PDB file of C-alpha atoms and ligand atoms in Angstrom:
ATOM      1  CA  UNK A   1      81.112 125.699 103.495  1.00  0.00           C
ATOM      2  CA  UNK A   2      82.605 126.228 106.731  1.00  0.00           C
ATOM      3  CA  UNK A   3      85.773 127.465 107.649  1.00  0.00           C
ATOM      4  CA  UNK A   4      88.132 129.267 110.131  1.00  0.00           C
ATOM      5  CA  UNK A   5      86.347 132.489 108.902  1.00  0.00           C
ATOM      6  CA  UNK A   6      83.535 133.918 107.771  1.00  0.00           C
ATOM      7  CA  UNK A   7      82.701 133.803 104.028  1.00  0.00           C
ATOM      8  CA  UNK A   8      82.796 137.491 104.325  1.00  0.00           C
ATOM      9  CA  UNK A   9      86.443 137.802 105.208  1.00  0.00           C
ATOM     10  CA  UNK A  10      87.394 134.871 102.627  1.00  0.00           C
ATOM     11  CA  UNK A  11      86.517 138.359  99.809  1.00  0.00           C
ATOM     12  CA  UNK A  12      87.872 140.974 102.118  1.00  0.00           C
ATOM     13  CA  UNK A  13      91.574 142.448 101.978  1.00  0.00           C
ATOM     14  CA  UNK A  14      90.901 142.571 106.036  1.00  0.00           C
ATOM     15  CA  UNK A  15      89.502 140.218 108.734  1.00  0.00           C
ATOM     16  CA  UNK A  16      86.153 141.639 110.574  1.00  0.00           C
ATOM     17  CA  UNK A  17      86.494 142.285 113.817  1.00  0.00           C
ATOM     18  CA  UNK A  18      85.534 138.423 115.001  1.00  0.00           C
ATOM     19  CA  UNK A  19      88.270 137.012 112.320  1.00  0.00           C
ATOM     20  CA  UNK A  20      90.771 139.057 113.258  1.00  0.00           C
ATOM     21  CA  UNK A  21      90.701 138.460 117.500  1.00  0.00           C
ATOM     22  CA  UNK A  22      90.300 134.851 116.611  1.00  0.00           C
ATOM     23  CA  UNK A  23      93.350 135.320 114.970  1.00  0.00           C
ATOM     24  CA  UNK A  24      95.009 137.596 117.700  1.00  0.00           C
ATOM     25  CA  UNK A  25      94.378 134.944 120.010  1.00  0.00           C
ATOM     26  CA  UNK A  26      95.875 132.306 118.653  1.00  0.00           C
ATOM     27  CA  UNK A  27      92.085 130.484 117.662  1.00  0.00           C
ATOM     28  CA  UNK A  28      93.441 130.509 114.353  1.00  0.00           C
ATOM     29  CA  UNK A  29      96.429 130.847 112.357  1.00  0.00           C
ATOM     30  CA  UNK A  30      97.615 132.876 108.915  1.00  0.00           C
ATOM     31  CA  UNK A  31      97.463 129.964 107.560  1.00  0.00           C
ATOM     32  CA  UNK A  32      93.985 128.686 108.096  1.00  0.00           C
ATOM     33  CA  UNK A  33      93.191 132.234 106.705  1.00  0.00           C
ATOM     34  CA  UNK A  34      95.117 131.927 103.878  1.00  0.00           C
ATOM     35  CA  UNK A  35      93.262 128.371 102.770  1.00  0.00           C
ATOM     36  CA  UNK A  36      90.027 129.558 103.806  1.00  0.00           C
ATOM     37  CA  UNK A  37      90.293 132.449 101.357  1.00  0.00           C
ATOM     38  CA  UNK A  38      91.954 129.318  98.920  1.00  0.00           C
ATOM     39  CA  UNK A  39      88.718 127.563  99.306  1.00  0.00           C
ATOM     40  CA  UNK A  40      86.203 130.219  98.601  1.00  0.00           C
ATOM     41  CA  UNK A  41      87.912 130.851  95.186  1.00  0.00           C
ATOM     42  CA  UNK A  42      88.052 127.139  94.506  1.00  0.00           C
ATOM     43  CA  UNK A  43      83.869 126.715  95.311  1.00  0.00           C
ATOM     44  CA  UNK A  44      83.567 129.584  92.850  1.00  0.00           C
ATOM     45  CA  UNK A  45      84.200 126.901  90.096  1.00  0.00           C
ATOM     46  CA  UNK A  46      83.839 123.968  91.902  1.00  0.00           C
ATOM     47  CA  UNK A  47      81.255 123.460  93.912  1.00  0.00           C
ATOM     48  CA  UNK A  48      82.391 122.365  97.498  1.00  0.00           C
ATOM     49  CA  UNK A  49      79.751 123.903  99.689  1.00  0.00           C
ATOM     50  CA  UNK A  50      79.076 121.331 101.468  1.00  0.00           C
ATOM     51  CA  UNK A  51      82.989 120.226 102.829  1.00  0.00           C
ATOM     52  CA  UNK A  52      84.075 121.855 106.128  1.00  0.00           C
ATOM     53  CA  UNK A  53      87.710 122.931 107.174  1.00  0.00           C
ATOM     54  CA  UNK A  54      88.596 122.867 110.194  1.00  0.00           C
ATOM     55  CA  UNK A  55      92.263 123.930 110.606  1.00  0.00           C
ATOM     56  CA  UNK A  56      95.718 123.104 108.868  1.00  0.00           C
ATOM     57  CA  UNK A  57      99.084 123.127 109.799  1.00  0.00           C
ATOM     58  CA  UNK A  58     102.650 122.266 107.817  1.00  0.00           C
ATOM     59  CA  UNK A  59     104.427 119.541 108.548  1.00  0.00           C
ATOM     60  CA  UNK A  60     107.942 118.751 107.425  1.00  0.00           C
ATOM     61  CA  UNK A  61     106.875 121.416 104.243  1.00  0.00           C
ATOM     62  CA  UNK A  62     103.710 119.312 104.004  1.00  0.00           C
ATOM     63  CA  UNK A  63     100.338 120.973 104.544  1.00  0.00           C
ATOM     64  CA  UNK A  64      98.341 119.237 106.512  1.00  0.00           C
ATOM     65  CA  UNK A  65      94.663 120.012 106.163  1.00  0.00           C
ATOM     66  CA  UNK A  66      91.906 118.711 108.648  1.00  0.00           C
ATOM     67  CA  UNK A  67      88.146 118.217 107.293  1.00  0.00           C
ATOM     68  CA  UNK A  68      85.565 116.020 108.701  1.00  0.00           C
ATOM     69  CA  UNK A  69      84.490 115.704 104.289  1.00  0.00           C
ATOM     70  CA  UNK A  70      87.890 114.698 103.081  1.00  0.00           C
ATOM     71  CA  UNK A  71      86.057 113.665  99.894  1.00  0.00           C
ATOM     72  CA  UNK A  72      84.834 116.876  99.218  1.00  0.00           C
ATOM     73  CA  UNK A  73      88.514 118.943  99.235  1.00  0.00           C
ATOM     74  CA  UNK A  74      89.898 116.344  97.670  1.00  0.00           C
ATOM     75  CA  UNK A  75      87.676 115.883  94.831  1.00  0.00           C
ATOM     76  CA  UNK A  76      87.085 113.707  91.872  1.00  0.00           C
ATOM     77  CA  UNK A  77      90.476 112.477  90.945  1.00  0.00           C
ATOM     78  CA  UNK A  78      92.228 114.495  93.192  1.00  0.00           C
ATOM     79  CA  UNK A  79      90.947 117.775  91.173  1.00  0.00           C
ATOM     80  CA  UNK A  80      90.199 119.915  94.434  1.00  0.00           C
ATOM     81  CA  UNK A  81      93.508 119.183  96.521  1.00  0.00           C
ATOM     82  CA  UNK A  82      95.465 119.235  93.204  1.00  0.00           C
ATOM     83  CA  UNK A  83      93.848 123.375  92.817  1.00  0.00           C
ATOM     84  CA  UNK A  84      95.029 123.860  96.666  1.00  0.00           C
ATOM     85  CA  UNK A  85      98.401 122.626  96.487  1.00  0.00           C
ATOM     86  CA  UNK A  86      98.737 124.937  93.324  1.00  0.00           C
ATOM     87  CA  UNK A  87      97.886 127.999  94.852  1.00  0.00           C
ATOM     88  CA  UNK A  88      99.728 126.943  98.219  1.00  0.00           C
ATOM     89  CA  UNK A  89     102.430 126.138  95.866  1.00  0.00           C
ATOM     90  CA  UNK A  90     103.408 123.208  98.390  1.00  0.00           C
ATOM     91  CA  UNK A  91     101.981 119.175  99.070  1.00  0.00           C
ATOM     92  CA  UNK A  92      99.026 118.965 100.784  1.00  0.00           C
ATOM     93  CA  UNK A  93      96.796 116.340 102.279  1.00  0.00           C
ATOM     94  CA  UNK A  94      93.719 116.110 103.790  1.00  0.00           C
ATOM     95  CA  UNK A  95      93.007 114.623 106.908  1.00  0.00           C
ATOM     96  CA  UNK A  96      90.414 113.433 109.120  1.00  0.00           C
ATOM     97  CA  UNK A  97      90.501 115.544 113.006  1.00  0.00           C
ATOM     98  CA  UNK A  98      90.857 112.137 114.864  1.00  0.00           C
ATOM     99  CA  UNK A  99      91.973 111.143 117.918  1.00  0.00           C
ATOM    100  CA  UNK A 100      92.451 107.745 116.659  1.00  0.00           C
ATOM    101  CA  UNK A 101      96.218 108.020 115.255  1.00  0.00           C
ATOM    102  CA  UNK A 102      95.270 105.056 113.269  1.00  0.00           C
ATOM    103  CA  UNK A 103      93.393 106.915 111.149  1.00  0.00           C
ATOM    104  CA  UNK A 104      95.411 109.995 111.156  1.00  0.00           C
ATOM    105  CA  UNK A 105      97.993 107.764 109.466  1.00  0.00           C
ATOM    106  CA  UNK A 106      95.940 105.930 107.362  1.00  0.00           C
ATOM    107  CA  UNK A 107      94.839 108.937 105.982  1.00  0.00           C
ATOM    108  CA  UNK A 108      98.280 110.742 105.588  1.00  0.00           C
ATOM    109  CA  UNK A 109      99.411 107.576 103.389  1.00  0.00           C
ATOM    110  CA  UNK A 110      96.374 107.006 101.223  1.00  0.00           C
ATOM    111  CA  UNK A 111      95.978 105.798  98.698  1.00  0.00           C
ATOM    112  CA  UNK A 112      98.519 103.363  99.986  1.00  0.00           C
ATOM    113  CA  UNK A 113      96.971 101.304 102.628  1.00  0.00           C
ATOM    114  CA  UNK A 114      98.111 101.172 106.742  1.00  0.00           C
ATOM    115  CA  UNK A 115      98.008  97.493 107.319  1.00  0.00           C
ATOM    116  CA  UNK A 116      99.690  97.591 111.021  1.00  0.00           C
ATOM    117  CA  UNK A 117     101.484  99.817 113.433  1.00  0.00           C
ATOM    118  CA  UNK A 118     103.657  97.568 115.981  1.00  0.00           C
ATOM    119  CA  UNK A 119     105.572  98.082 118.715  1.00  0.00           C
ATOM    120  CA  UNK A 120     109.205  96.946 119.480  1.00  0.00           C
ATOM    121  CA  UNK A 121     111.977  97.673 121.504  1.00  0.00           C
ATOM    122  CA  UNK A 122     115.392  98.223 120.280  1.00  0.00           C
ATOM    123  CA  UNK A 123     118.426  98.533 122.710  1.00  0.00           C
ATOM    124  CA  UNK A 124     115.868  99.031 125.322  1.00  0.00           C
ATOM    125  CA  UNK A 125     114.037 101.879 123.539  1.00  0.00           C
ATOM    126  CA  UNK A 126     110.433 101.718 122.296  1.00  0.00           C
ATOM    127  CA  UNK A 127     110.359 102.084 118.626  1.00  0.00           C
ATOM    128  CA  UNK A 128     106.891 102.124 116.095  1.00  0.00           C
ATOM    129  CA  UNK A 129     107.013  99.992 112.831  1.00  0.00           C
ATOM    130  CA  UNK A 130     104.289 101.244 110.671  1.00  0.00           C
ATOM    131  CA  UNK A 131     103.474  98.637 107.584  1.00  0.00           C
ATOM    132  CA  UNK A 132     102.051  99.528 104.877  1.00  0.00           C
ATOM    133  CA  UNK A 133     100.935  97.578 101.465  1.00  0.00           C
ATOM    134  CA  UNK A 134     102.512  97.821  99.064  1.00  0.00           C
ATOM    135  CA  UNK A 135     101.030  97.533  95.721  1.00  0.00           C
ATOM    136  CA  UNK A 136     102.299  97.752  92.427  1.00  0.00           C
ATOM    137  CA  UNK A 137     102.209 101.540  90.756  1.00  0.00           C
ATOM    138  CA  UNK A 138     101.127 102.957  94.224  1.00  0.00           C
ATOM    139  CA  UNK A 139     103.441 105.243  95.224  1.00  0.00           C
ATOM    140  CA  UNK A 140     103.898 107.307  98.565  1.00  0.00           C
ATOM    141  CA  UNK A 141     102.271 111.034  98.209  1.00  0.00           C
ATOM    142  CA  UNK A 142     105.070 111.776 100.600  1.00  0.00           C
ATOM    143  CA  UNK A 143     108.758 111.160 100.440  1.00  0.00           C
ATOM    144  CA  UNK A 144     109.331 108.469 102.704  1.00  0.00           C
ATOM    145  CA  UNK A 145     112.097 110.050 104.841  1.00  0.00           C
ATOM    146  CA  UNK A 146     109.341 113.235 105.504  1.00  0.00           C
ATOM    147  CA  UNK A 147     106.807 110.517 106.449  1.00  0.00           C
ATOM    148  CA  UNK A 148     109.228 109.310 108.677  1.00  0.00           C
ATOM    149  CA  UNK A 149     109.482 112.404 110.249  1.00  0.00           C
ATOM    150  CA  UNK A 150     105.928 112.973 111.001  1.00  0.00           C
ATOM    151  CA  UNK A 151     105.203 109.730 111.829  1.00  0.00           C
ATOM    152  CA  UNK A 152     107.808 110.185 114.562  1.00  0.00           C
ATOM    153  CA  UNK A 153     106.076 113.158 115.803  1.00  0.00           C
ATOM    154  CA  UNK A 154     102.394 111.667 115.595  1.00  0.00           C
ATOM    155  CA  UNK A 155     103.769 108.373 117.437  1.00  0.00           C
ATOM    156  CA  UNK A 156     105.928 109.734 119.527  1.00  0.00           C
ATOM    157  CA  UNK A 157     108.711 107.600 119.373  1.00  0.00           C
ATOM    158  CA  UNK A 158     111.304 106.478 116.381  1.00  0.00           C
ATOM    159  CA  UNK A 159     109.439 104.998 113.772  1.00  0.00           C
ATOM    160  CA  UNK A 160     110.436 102.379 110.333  1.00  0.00           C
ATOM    161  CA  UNK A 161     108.358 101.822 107.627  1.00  0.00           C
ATOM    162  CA  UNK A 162     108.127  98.544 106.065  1.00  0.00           C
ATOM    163  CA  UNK A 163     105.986  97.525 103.266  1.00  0.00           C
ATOM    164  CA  UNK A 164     104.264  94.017 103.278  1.00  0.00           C
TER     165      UNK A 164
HETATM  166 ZN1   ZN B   1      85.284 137.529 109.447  1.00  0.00          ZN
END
């Protein structure tokens, strides 16, 4: 498994030395820690060895985790990320660390699936209209307003959502 910090800090009441400058500087946050240590407990039980974390951040009260092996933290039905939103005792979702925004969101809304993003101006002003599909008994992981929100942030402009 790899993670923020070492697997011998993820046991430890203190960081080593390296762990804690990284943390000092601003490499990592209290946060990653925190989930790191999450993580080691969870592949105690579960094995998850082979995922990687790479960092996480809250969004709107969302945690947003980034893993190049999504699959792995989220687990068969959803068992992993269900275990890490316990102990975080907040949402969480995992996301690919892409450039591509397109897949950032298409991530952040699965299971529900990112058909478009368009563009459009309104009173002169660029806007973002993000469609997604809507199927029957799919519902949003997030509340739609707190999508909004990060959406907004991600695209860097106001953004709808609209469901086709
Ligand atoms: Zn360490």
């Amino acid at each position: 498994m790899r993670t923020p910090i070492c697997k011998e800090c993820a046991f430890a009441e203190k960081l080593c030395a390296q762990c804690s400058k990284k943390l000092a500087d601003g490499e990592i946050t209290s946060l990653d820690v925190e989930i790191s240590k999450i993580l080691y407990k969870i592949n105690e039980n579960y094995n998850i060895s082979s995922s990687d974390f790479l960092k996480a951040y809250e969004l709107e009260g969302i945690v947003i985790i980034e893993s190049s092996t999504p699959g792995f933290l989220i687990g068969k039905r959803g068992k992993i990320i269900s275990l890490i939103s316990s102990a975080l005792q907040k949402k969480v979702r995992i996301i690919r660390p892409s450039q591509n925004i397109k897949e950032k969101i298409s991530d952040i809304v699965a299971p529900i699936k990112l058909i478009g993003i368009n563009t459009y101006f309104k009173e002169g002003k660029e806007m973002a209209k993000v469609i997604l599909e809507k199927k029957p008994g799919q519902n949003l992981y997030v509340e739609e307003q707190k999508l909004k929100k990060i959406l907004t942030k991600w695209l860097k402009r106001d953004t709808e959502i609209i469901y086709q």
